[in-house]
Every structure is written in C-alpha cells, then in structure tokens.
XYZ file of C-alpha atoms in Angstrom:
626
model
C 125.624 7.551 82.144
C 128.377 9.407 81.000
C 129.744 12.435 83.604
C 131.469 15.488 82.741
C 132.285 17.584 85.855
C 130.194 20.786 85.828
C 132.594 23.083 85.324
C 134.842 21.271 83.050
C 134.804 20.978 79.016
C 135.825 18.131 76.805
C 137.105 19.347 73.394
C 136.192 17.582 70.310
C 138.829 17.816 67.244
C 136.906 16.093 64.752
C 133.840 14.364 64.766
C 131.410 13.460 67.992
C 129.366 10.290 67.976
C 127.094 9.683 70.817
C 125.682 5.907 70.464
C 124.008 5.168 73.478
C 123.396 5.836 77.089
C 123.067 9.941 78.852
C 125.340 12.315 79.182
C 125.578 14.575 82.437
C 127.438 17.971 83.288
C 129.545 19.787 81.688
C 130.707 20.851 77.811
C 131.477 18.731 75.425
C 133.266 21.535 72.131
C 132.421 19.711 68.835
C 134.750 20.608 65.868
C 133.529 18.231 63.268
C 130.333 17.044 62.630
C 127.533 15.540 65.324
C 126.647 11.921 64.784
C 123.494 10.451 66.903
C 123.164 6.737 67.436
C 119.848 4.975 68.610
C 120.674 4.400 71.599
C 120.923 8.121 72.569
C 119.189 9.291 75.751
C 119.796 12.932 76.002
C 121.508 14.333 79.324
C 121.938 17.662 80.803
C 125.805 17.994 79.384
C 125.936 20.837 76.257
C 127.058 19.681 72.650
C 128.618 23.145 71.890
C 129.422 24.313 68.532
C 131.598 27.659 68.188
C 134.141 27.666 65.307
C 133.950 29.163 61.760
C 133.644 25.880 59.297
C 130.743 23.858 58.115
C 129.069 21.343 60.406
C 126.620 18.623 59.903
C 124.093 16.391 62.283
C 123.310 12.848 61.309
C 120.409 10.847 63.520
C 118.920 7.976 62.121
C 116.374 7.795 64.501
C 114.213 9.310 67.469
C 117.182 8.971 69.476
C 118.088 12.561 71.868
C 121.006 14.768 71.798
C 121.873 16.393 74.807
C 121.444 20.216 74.774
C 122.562 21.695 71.108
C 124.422 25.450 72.085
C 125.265 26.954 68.516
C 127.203 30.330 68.812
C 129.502 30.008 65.686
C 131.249 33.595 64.113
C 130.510 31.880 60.839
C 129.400 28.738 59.062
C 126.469 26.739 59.449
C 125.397 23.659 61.049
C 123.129 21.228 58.706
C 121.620 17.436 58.120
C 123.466 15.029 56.364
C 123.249 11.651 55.782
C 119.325 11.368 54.513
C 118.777 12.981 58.095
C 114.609 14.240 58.712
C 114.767 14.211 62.043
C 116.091 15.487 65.250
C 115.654 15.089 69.153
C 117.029 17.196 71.197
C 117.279 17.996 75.466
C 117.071 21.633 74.787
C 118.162 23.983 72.356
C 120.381 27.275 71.817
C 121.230 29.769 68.944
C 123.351 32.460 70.120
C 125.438 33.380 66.623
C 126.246 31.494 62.913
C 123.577 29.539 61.015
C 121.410 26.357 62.253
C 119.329 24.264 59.909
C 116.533 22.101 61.096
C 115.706 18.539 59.606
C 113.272 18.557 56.946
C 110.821 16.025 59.107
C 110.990 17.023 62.849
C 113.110 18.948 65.218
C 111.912 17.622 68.599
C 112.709 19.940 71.831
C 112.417 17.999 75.251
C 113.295 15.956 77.301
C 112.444 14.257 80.928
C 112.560 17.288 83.323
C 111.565 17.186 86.808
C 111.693 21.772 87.383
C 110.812 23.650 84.870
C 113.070 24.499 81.875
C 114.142 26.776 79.433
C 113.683 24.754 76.135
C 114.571 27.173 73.204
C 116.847 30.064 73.308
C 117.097 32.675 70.278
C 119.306 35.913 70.649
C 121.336 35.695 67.389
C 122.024 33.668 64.214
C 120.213 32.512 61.779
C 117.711 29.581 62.310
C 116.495 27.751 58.976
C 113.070 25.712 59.075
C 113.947 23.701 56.203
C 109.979 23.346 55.852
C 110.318 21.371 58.655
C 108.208 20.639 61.990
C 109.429 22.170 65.146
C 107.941 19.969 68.347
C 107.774 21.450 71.976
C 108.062 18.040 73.904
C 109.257 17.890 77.077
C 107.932 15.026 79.298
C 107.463 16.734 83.259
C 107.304 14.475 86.008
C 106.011 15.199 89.652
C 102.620 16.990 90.744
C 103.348 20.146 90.482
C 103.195 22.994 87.419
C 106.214 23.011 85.621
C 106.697 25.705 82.593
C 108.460 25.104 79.387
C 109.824 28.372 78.375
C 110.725 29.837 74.674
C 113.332 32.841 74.712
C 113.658 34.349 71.423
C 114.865 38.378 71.664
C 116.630 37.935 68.359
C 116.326 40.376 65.356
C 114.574 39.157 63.534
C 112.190 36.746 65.262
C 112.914 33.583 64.841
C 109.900 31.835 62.062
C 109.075 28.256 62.056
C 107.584 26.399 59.500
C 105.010 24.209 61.275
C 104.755 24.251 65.066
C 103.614 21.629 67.125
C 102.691 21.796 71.166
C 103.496 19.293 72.982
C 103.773 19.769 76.574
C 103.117 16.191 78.742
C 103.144 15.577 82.367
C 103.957 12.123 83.054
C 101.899 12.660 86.322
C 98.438 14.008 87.588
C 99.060 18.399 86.252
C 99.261 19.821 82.674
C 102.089 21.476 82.222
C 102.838 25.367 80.668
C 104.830 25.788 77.335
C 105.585 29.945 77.925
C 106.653 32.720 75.590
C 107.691 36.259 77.050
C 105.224 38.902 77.382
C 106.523 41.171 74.268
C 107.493 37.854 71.732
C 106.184 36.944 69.055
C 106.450 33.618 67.252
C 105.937 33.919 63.241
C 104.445 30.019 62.262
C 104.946 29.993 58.276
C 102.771 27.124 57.955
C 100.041 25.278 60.490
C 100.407 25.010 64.193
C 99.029 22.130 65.826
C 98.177 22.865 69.948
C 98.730 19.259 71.253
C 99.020 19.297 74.925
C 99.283 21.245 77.970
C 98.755 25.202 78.168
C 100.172 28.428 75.948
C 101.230 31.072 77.946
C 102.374 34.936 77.086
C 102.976 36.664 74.042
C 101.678 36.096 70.676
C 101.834 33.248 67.727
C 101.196 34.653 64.097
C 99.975 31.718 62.128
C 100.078 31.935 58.605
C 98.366 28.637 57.340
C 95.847 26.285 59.500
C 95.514 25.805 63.412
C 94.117 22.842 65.171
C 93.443 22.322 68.377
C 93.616 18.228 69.866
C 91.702 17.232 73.176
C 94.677 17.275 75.413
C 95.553 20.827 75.012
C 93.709 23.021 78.024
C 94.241 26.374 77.446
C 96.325 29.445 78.671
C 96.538 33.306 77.475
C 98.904 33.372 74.024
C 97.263 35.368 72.012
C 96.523 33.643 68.430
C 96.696 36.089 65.178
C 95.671 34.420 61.721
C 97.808 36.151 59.465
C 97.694 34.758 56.105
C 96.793 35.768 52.621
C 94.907 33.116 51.615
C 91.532 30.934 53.856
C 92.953 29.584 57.177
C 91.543 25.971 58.609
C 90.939 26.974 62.544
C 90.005 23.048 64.006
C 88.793 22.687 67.337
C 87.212 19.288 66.805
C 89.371 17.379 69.259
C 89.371 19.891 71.627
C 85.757 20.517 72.289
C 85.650 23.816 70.688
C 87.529 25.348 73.398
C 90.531 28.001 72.907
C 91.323 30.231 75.957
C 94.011 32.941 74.562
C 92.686 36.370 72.753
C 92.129 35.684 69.036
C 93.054 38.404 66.211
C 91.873 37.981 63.046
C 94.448 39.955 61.029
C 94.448 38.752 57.464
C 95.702 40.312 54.439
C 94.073 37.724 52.190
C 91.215 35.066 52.028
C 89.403 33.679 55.656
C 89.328 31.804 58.774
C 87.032 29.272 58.354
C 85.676 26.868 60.947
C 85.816 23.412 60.715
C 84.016 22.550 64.474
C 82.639 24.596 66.900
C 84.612 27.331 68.203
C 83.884 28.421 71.924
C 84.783 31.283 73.592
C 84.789 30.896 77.439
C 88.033 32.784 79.190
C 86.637 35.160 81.262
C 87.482 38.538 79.424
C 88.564 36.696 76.408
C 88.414 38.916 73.719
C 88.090 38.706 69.320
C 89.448 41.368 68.018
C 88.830 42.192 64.404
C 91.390 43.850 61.881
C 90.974 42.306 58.903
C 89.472 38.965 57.109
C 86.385 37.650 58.301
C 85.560 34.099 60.504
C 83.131 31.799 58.071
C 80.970 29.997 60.649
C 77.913 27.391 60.270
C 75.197 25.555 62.078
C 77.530 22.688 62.714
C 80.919 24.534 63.073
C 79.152 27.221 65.313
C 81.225 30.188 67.299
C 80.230 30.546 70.691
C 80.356 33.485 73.146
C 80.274 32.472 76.732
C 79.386 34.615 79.405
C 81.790 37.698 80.337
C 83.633 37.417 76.728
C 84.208 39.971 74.518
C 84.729 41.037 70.483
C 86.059 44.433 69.140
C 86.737 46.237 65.757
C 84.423 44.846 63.596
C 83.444 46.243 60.343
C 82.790 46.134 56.772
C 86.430 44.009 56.464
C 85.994 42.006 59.466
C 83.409 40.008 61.080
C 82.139 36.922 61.314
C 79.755 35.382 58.143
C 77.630 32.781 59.520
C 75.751 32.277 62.915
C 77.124 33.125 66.126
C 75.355 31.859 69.658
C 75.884 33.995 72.520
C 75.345 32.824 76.090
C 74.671 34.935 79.435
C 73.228 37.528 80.859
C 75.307 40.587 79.083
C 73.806 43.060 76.650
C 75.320 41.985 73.449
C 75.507 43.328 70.021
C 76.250 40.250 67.275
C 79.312 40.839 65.138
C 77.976 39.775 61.889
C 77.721 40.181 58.172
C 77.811 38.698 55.097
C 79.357 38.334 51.475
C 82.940 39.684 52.884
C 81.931 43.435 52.946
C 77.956 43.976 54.210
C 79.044 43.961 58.385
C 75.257 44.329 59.793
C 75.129 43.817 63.217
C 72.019 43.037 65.737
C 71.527 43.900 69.525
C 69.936 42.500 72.189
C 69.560 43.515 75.556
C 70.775 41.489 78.520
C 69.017 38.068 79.358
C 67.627 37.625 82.785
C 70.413 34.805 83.479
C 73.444 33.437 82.454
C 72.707 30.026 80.998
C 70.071 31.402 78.154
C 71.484 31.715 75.036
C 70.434 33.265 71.772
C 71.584 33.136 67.722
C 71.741 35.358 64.986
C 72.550 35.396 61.658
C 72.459 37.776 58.666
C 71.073 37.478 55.618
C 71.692 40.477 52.354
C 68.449 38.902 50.462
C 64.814 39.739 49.865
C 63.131 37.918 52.916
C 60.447 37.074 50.622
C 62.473 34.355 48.578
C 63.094 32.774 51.615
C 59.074 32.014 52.410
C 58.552 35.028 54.664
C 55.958 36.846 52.330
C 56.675 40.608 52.188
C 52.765 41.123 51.098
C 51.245 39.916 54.172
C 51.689 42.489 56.530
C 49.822 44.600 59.710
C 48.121 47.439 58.596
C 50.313 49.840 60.484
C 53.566 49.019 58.058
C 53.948 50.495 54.707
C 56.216 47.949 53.343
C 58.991 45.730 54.769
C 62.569 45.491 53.598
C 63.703 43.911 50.493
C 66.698 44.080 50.690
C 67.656 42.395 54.026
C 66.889 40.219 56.899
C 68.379 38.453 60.563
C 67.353 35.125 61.673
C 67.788 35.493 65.388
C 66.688 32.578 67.824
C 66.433 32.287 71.285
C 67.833 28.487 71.693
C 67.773 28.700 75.365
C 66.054 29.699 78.632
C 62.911 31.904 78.858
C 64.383 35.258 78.375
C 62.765 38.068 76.807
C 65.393 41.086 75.048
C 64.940 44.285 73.307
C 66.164 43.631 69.684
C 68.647 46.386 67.716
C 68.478 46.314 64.093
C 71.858 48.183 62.373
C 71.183 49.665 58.545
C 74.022 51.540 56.377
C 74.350 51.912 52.432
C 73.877 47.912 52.297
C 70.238 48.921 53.479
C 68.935 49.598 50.214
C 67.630 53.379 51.392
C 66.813 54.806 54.277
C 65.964 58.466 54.086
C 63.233 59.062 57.275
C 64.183 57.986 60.555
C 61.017 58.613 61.953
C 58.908 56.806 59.624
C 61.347 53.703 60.435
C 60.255 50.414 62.283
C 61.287 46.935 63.587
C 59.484 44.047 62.484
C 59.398 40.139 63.133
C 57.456 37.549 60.974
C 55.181 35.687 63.188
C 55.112 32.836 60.673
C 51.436 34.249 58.759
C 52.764 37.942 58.665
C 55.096 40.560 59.383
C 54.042 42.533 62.643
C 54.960 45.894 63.894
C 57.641 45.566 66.833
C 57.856 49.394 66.617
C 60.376 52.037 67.388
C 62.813 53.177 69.655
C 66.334 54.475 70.562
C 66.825 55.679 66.929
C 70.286 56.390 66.430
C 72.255 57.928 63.453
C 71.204 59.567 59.834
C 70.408 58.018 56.680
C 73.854 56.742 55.691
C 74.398 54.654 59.128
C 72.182 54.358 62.214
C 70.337 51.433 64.491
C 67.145 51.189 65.855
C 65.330 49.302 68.677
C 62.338 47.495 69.544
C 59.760 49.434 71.208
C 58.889 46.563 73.741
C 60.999 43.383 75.059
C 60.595 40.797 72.733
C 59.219 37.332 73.513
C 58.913 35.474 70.504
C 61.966 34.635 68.100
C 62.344 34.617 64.080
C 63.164 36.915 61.314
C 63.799 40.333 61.543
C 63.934 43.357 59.490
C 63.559 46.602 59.007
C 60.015 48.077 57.522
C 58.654 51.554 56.853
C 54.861 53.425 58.020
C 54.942 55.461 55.049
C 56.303 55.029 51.217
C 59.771 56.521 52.936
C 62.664 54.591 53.180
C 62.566 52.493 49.831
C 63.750 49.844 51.295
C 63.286 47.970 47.626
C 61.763 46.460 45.524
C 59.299 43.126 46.558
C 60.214 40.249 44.178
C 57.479 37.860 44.304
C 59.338 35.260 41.691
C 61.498 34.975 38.878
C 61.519 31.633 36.136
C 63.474 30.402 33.328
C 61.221 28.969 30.109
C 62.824 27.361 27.139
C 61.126 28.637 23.951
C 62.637 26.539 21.099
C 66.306 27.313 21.223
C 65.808 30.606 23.290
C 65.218 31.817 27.083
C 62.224 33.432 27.864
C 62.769 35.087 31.472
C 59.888 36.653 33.473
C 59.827 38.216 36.979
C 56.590 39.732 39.254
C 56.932 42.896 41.658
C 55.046 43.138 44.394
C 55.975 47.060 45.103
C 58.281 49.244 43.755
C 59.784 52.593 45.182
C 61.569 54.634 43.242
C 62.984 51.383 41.196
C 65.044 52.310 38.405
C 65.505 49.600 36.228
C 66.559 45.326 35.888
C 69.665 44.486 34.478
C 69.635 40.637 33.109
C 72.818 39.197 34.115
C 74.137 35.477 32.411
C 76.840 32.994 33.337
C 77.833 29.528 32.665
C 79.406 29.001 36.070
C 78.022 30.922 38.764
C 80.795 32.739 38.965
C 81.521 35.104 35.982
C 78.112 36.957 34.580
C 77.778 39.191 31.921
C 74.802 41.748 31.475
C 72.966 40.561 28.751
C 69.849 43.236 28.716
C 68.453 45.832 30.775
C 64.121 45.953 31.536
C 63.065 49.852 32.526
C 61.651 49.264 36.101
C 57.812 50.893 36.898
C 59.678 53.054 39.500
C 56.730 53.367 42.143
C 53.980 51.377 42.485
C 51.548 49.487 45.083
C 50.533 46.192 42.742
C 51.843 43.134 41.324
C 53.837 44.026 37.458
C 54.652 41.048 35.350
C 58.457 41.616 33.066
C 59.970 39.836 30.565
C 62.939 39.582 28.804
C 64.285 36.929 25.775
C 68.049 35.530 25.826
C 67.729 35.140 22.027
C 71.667 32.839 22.291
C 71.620 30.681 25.252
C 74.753 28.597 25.442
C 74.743 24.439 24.869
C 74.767 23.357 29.015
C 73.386 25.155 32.008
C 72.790 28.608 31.592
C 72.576 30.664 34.835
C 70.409 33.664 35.049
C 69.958 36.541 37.774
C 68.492 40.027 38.224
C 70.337 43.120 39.053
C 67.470 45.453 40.476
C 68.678 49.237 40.695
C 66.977 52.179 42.624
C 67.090 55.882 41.519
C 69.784 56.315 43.944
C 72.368 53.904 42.662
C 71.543 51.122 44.737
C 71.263 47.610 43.495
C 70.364 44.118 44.785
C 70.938 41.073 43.190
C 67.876 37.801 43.020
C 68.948 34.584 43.897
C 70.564 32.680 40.107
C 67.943 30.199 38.320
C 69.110 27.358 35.817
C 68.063 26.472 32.157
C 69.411 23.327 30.415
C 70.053 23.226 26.896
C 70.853 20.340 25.160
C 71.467 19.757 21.419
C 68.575 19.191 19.536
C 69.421 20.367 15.976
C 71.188 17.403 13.880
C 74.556 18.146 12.203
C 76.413 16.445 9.586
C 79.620 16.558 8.799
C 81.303 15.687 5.236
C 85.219 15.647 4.832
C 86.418 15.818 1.296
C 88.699 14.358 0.180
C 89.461 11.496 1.844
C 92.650 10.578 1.407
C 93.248 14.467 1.743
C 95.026 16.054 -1.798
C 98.195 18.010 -0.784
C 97.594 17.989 2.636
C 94.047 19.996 1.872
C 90.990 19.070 3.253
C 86.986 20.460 3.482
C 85.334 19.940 6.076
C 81.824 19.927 5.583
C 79.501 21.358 7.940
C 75.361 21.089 7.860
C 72.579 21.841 10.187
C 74.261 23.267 13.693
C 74.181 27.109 14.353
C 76.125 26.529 17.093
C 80.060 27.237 17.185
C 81.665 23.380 16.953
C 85.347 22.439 18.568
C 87.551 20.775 16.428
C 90.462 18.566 17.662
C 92.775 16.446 15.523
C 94.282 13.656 17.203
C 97.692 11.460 15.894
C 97.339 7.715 16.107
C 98.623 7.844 19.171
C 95.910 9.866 20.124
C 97.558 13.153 20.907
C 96.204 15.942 19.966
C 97.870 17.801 17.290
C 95.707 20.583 16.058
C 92.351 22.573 17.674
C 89.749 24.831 15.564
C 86.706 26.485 16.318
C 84.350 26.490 13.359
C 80.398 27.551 12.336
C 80.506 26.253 8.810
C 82.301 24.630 5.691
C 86.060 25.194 6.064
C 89.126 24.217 4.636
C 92.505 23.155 6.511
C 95.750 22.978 5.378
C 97.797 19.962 6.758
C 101.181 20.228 5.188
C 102.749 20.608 8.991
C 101.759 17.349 9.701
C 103.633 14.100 9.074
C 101.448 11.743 6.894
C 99.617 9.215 8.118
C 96.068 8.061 9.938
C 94.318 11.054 11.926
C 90.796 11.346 13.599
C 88.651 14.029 13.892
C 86.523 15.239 17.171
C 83.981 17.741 16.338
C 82.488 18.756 19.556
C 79.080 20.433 20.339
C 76.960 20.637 23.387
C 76.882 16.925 24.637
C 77.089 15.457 21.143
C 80.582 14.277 19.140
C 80.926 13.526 15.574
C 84.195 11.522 15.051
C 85.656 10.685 11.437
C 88.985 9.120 10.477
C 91.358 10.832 7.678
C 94.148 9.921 6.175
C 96.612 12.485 5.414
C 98.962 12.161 2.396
C-alpha cells in the first residue's frame, strides 16, 4: 500500500504510472498522462486531473485506478496506446471533456459502506460506443447502495450499460439513481446483479435481464425508433420497476416470459406496442396495474392475468386495432385467465359462423378473442370492447355476447351496454363458466357485423388463375377487391367483384388473373361494406412454373461490328438478360419479350456468355465479340 495523508496532495508534473499495489488517502494532481500497470489494485487516494492540455489513459489490462476526479477548464482526457478498457475505484466529472475506452469502463471497487460510484455535474462525458459497468464488490451482511449522481446539463448518455452490483457475502446489494434522474442508454442495457433503485433509465436498443439481478423500483422506458429485444430469460421473467413503453418507432418484443409481480407495479402505455407469444408470455400478478392504452399502444399477443382483481386485458392487434376484453374479479388470487385478440373472420379459424342458436341473427365477421381460464375454478362476467375496427355497429340494443361451445355459437346475452356506435363495450348477461372464443353477434340483421366467408381457393387454368370465394351472409356488402403480391408484403388490386349486398344464403364469385407471374403468386380479398369498411381474408398461394419451351438463336456468332440478334421463340413471358466477361462479371443486363438486337461496341473484344433468365429455367450461350 501506498499512503498519502488525507489532507495532503502529491503533484504530478508529467506523467503518473501506477504499476502495482493500492493507493490510500489523499490527492495525487496528474499533469501528463495516466499510465495503469497490471498490478494495479485501486485505493481510496484521487487521481485528479485539472489543467487545460490534452491528457491520455493507457491500461493494458483489468488492472484498477484509484478514483478518476476530472474537473479540467479545458482539454480532454482520452485512451491511448490500443487502450479498450478501463477499471476504475470510482469516478468524477466535474468540468473539461472525458472519453471512455471503446471496450469497458468498469466502476467499482471492494467497499465495505456504501458508496458514491459516479458523479456527473459538468463536462462532457464521451461513450466512445463503449460499455459502462457498475461493479462494485460489497462485503459484510448488511445492504450497501451504490449510488449514481448525475445533475449535469445535459444528462450524461451511455452507450451500453451494464449492472453489476455483487455482495461478496449473504445480501444483494442496491445500485441507486436520484429520484428526478434520468439515465439516457444509447444502446442495450444488461441488468446483471443486485437491485435498481430511483429514477428512470431510457433505453434505446435491447434490455436483458440475467438471474442474479432481483429487482428494485427504476422505472424502465423503451425509447427507440426501431423493435427493442426486452430478455428476461435468465431472470425468470421477473422485472420489479414501472415499465413505459414510449417508442417513437418499431416494438418491444419479448423474447421470454415477462412477469409482472411488484405490488402496484404499473405498464404504462404512450406509444409502440409489446409483441408477446405463447412461449414469451406477459404476466400480470395480483395487485399490478397497466394504463394508457390505445390504438398506438398495447400489447399484440396473449397476456395471462392472475388474482382476484377485476381486470380489463390491454390488447390488440396489427399495431393500430387496440380491442380490449373484461372480466370481472375471480373468486381468489391464484386463478388465472388469458386473452388474446384476433381482427379475422372467426370462421377461417374452424369456429363456423353458420351454426348458430336460434336467438342470434348472425355473429361477427370481422373479429374474435380467445380467452381461457388456465387456472382455478372461477367463473367471470366477460366485456367485449367494439370501435370502427368492428366492422359496424349501428343498434346497441339488438347487440349480444357470444362464445362458441365447440358445435355452435350460443347466446351469452346482454348487459351493461356502454357507448354509441363509433365506440362502446358490452357485458355478459350471466357469469361465465366455460372458456373459448368470443365475439360479438347481432338478434336482428342490425349491426353488419360483415360479411361470412365460408372459403376462398386458388385454381391454375392453363397459364391463368381462376379465384373463387363462397358467402355465407352478406349485409349491406359493397363489393371484393382482388388484391396480388409476390411477397406477402406489397399487393396490388388487380380486379374488383360487385358484392350481393344483403343476403341470407351461400353465393359462389369468381374472378380470372389472366397474367400470373413465373413463382408464387399470393392472392387475398379486400371485402368492403356500404359504409367504407373493409376486411381483408387470410392470403392463398399459386405456383407457376415454366411450362412453355423457348429457344433462343444468336446471330451472328462471331458478332459483325459488335452487332448481334438475339433470337427469341416460344416464351410470352418477359426474359432477363445478363452478359457476363470471362471472368464472369457481369457487364451488361436487358429485359426482353422478343427478337432484339444489341450493340456491343462498349465492350472490349473477346469471349462473353449469355444468361437468359425465366421463371426457374436458364438458357446460357457463349459469344464471341469482335
């Protein structure tokens, strides 16, 4: 160990090299530059940095610095010497410019009380797309807090963000923030160990959450532009701080199961919506809460809820259709139920729209819920929400819950109607017992509620699509757009059917795509009401493969000034042509029908090959150019 007296402080006129061993008490004023041997153990002394010129850090290795006070009028301190990485006892930027390593800045040390870590009130601090690590190591059975100070303007950002709070002992230890700070994370932010206390950590890129990190109150905002990675795989899909989802851009999408289960815990909604699944499932435990979901934030995908509260299900689907579900409060706190939402004709999913009681009209279309009680005995009233993603509701009164009982779709009734025909909710008359889908249905030929779609198919016909589609019902149907793609994602309207408009039996339509494309050609149905609104059928496939034989005839051959025909017989199909060098690079690219003729004179002379390309099959033909 080497001892400076408390209050005394060792000036430095050049450079500082600290090899080996710890350094206690006291200030140690570095001029020059800050070299850091392995042999390094940290100590409780300050490395202080305060003039105006350039300074540099070199470490080679994991080895600690004592504490690093920067409070410079001007100039910067930086890595040098291929340095990624740096360890230090604590850290402090009161004025002038600090970079951080490129790999790792680690903060910590052994403490036995609890410690002020990071300090921010001035200056400019410089992630260098670096890692910042929170790592002290606590001895002694007893809480000890790791605290991060940062009242600067503006707040200090870090790149990635790692928390790493160990107790050497038998207690997890606190990593703290104040009450009002928040911590800007440019990058991902991985929870390690021990707990998060106070304030609030904007992440702008993924989280993950490792099985030695227990909890605490920081609240966690996703705040990127573009889909977020939350993990909680390691951690048994537990995360105790508030959640904001707060997105200008993209998603947060689970990659485990996310559970809920702070008492009073809350997900709030802004913006951007949680993607969920069967296997990465989010999880409300008993006494938590959500708030300010809508149409631009909710969660798409299932969501299990556990206890005995009344509950209404924040979901939705297809980033803009939010369409909650209710239930009232289970008789005790370990049942559990699940819902999830679903903007598609129940009947293409094998719940028969047709086969209904006698009391109901028709049943919805246009929508559906799965909700399932997965646990416990309990029986709930069930709240179905509708809005302009309903597909037409226009009297209330006429307006019912039903459930398919797995032969038919029985009348749960009405009651607690709520709203008008833009927005509203309804409930089920009597507690409900029995679990599966849910949707809305009508008594009378009000509230269109769409049209039934009993199938739609794809037949090749020679070289053309022949599409057909059968209606079960119709009200007030306006007419079937024919939609097209290639990829699933970009379609183009390639013909329009006129719709029956109303009607109680089964119509058979057709339509023919006269110029399917070589490959998989994707097909769906746009079906639009009277009033403007529209639902879209699931997409079907048709494969078309080349079956016409082309031939090809290049003339002449050795070409005659650089000219040459090419030849083309029996396709009616648009052909790629690419003309590759003899070291096969591609020099020139055509798209032709028929017989063409190319002028070569750009090219040097010499040994070329043709590609003609279409569907699956390529013609390839040497030519020599002259």
């Amino acid at each position: 160990m080497f001892n400076i007296p408390a209050a005394d402080t060792l000036v430095v006129l050049n450079n500082f090299t600290h090899n080996d061993g710890y350094i206690s008490n006291g200030v140690i004023n570095v001029q020059g530059n800050i070299i850091i041997g392995a042999g390094a153990d940290g100590g409780s002394a300050t490395i202080y940095c305060n003039n105006s010129a350039a300074q540099t850090y070199q470490s080679s290795s994991t080895a600690r610095l004592a504490h690093l006070k920067i409070d410079k009028p001007a100039g910067s301190v930086t890595p040098t010497g291929g340095t990624t990485q740096l360890a230090l006892q604590r850290f402090t930027l009161l004025n002038g410019s600090f970079t951080a390593p490129s790999g790792t800045l680690y903060i910590g040390g052994y403490y036995g009380s609890s410690q002020t870590l990071l300090t921010h009130s001035g200056g400019t601090f410089n992630h260098n797309n670096g890692t910042v690590s929170i790592d002290p190591d606590f001895s002694g059975c007893t809480t000890l807090t790791a605290s991060i100070s940062s009242t600067a303007v503006p707040k200090i950002q870090f790149f990635n963000f790692t928390v790493d709070v160990d107790d050497l002992s038998c207690l997890e230890d606190i990593l703290t923030f104040a009450a009002n700070d928040t911590i800007l994370i440019e990058n991902n932010l991985l929870l390690n160990d021990g707990y998060l206390n106070g304030g609030h950590i904007c992440v702008v890129n993924d989280v993950r959450v490792n099985s030695g990190f227990d909890g605490g109150n920081t609240e966690l905002i996703f705040f990127g532009s573009t889909d977020q990675d939350f993990d909680l795989s390691g951690a048994t899909g537990n995360f105790n701080g508030d959640i904001k989802i707060q997105k200008t851009g993209g998603n947060v999408l689970l990659h485990s199961d996310c559970i809920l289960d702070a008492p009073a815990q809350d997900l709030r909604f802004v913006k951007g919506h949680i993607v969920s699944a069967s296997t990465q499932l989010l999880t409300f435990e008993d006494n938590t809460l959500w708030s300010g979901a809508s149409d631009s934030s909710f969660v798409s995908g299932p969501i299990r809820k556990v206890g005995n509260d009344m509950f209404t299900f924040p979901i939705g689907k297809n980033d803009s259709l939010y369409a909650p579900l209710g239930i009232s409060a289970p008789s005790n706190t370990t049942h559990h139920f699940t819902a999830e939402y679903f903007p598609s004709n129940p009947h293409l999913s094998a719940y028969d729209t047709s086969l209904h009681q006698a009391s109901l009209h028709h049943i919805s279309g246009c929508e559906y819920w799965i909700l399932d009680r997965t646990n416990g005995n309990s029986n709930v009233f069930v709240t179905l929400s509708w809005d302009a993603r309903s597909c037409g509701v226009d009297n209330l009164s006429e307006l019912s819950v039903t459930k398919w009982n797995g032969t038919q779709w029985i009348d749960l009734g009405q009651a607690n109607i709520a709203g008008n025909a833009n927005s509203g909710s309804i409930r089920t008359l009597n507690l409900v017992g029995t679990f599966s889908p849910f949707t809305l249905s009508s008594y009378t030929e009000n509230n269109p509620l769409p049209v039934t779609l009993l199938n739609f198919d794809a037949e090749k016909v020679e070289q053309e699509t022949l599409l057909s589609w059968t209606t079960l019902g119709e009200i007030n149907s306006d007419v079937f757009e024919v939609e097209h793609s290639t990829d699933t994602e970009h379609y183009t309207k390639i013909g329009t059917v006129k719709a029956s408009g109303n009607s109680n039996s089964s119509i058979t339509y057709q339509f023919t795509h006269k110029n399917p494309s070589i490959g998989l050609n994707y097909y769906r149905l746009k079906m639009k009401d009277l009033d403007g609104t529209y639902e879209y059928t699931k997409n079907i496939a048709l494969l078309f493969e080349t079956d016409i034989d082309f031939n090809v005839r290049l003339f002449p051959n050795p070409t005659k000034d650089k000219k040459c025909t090419i030849e083309i017989n029996g396709s009616r199909h648009s052909i790629e042509l690419n003309l590759f060098n003899n070291l096969g690079i591609k020099v020139f690219s055509a798209f032709i029908s028929s017989t063409h003729q190319f002028d070569f004179s750009n090219l040097a002379p010499g040994l070329y090959t043709i590609q003609l390309t279409v569907g699956v099959d390529i013609v390839t033909e040497k030519i020599l150019i002259n």
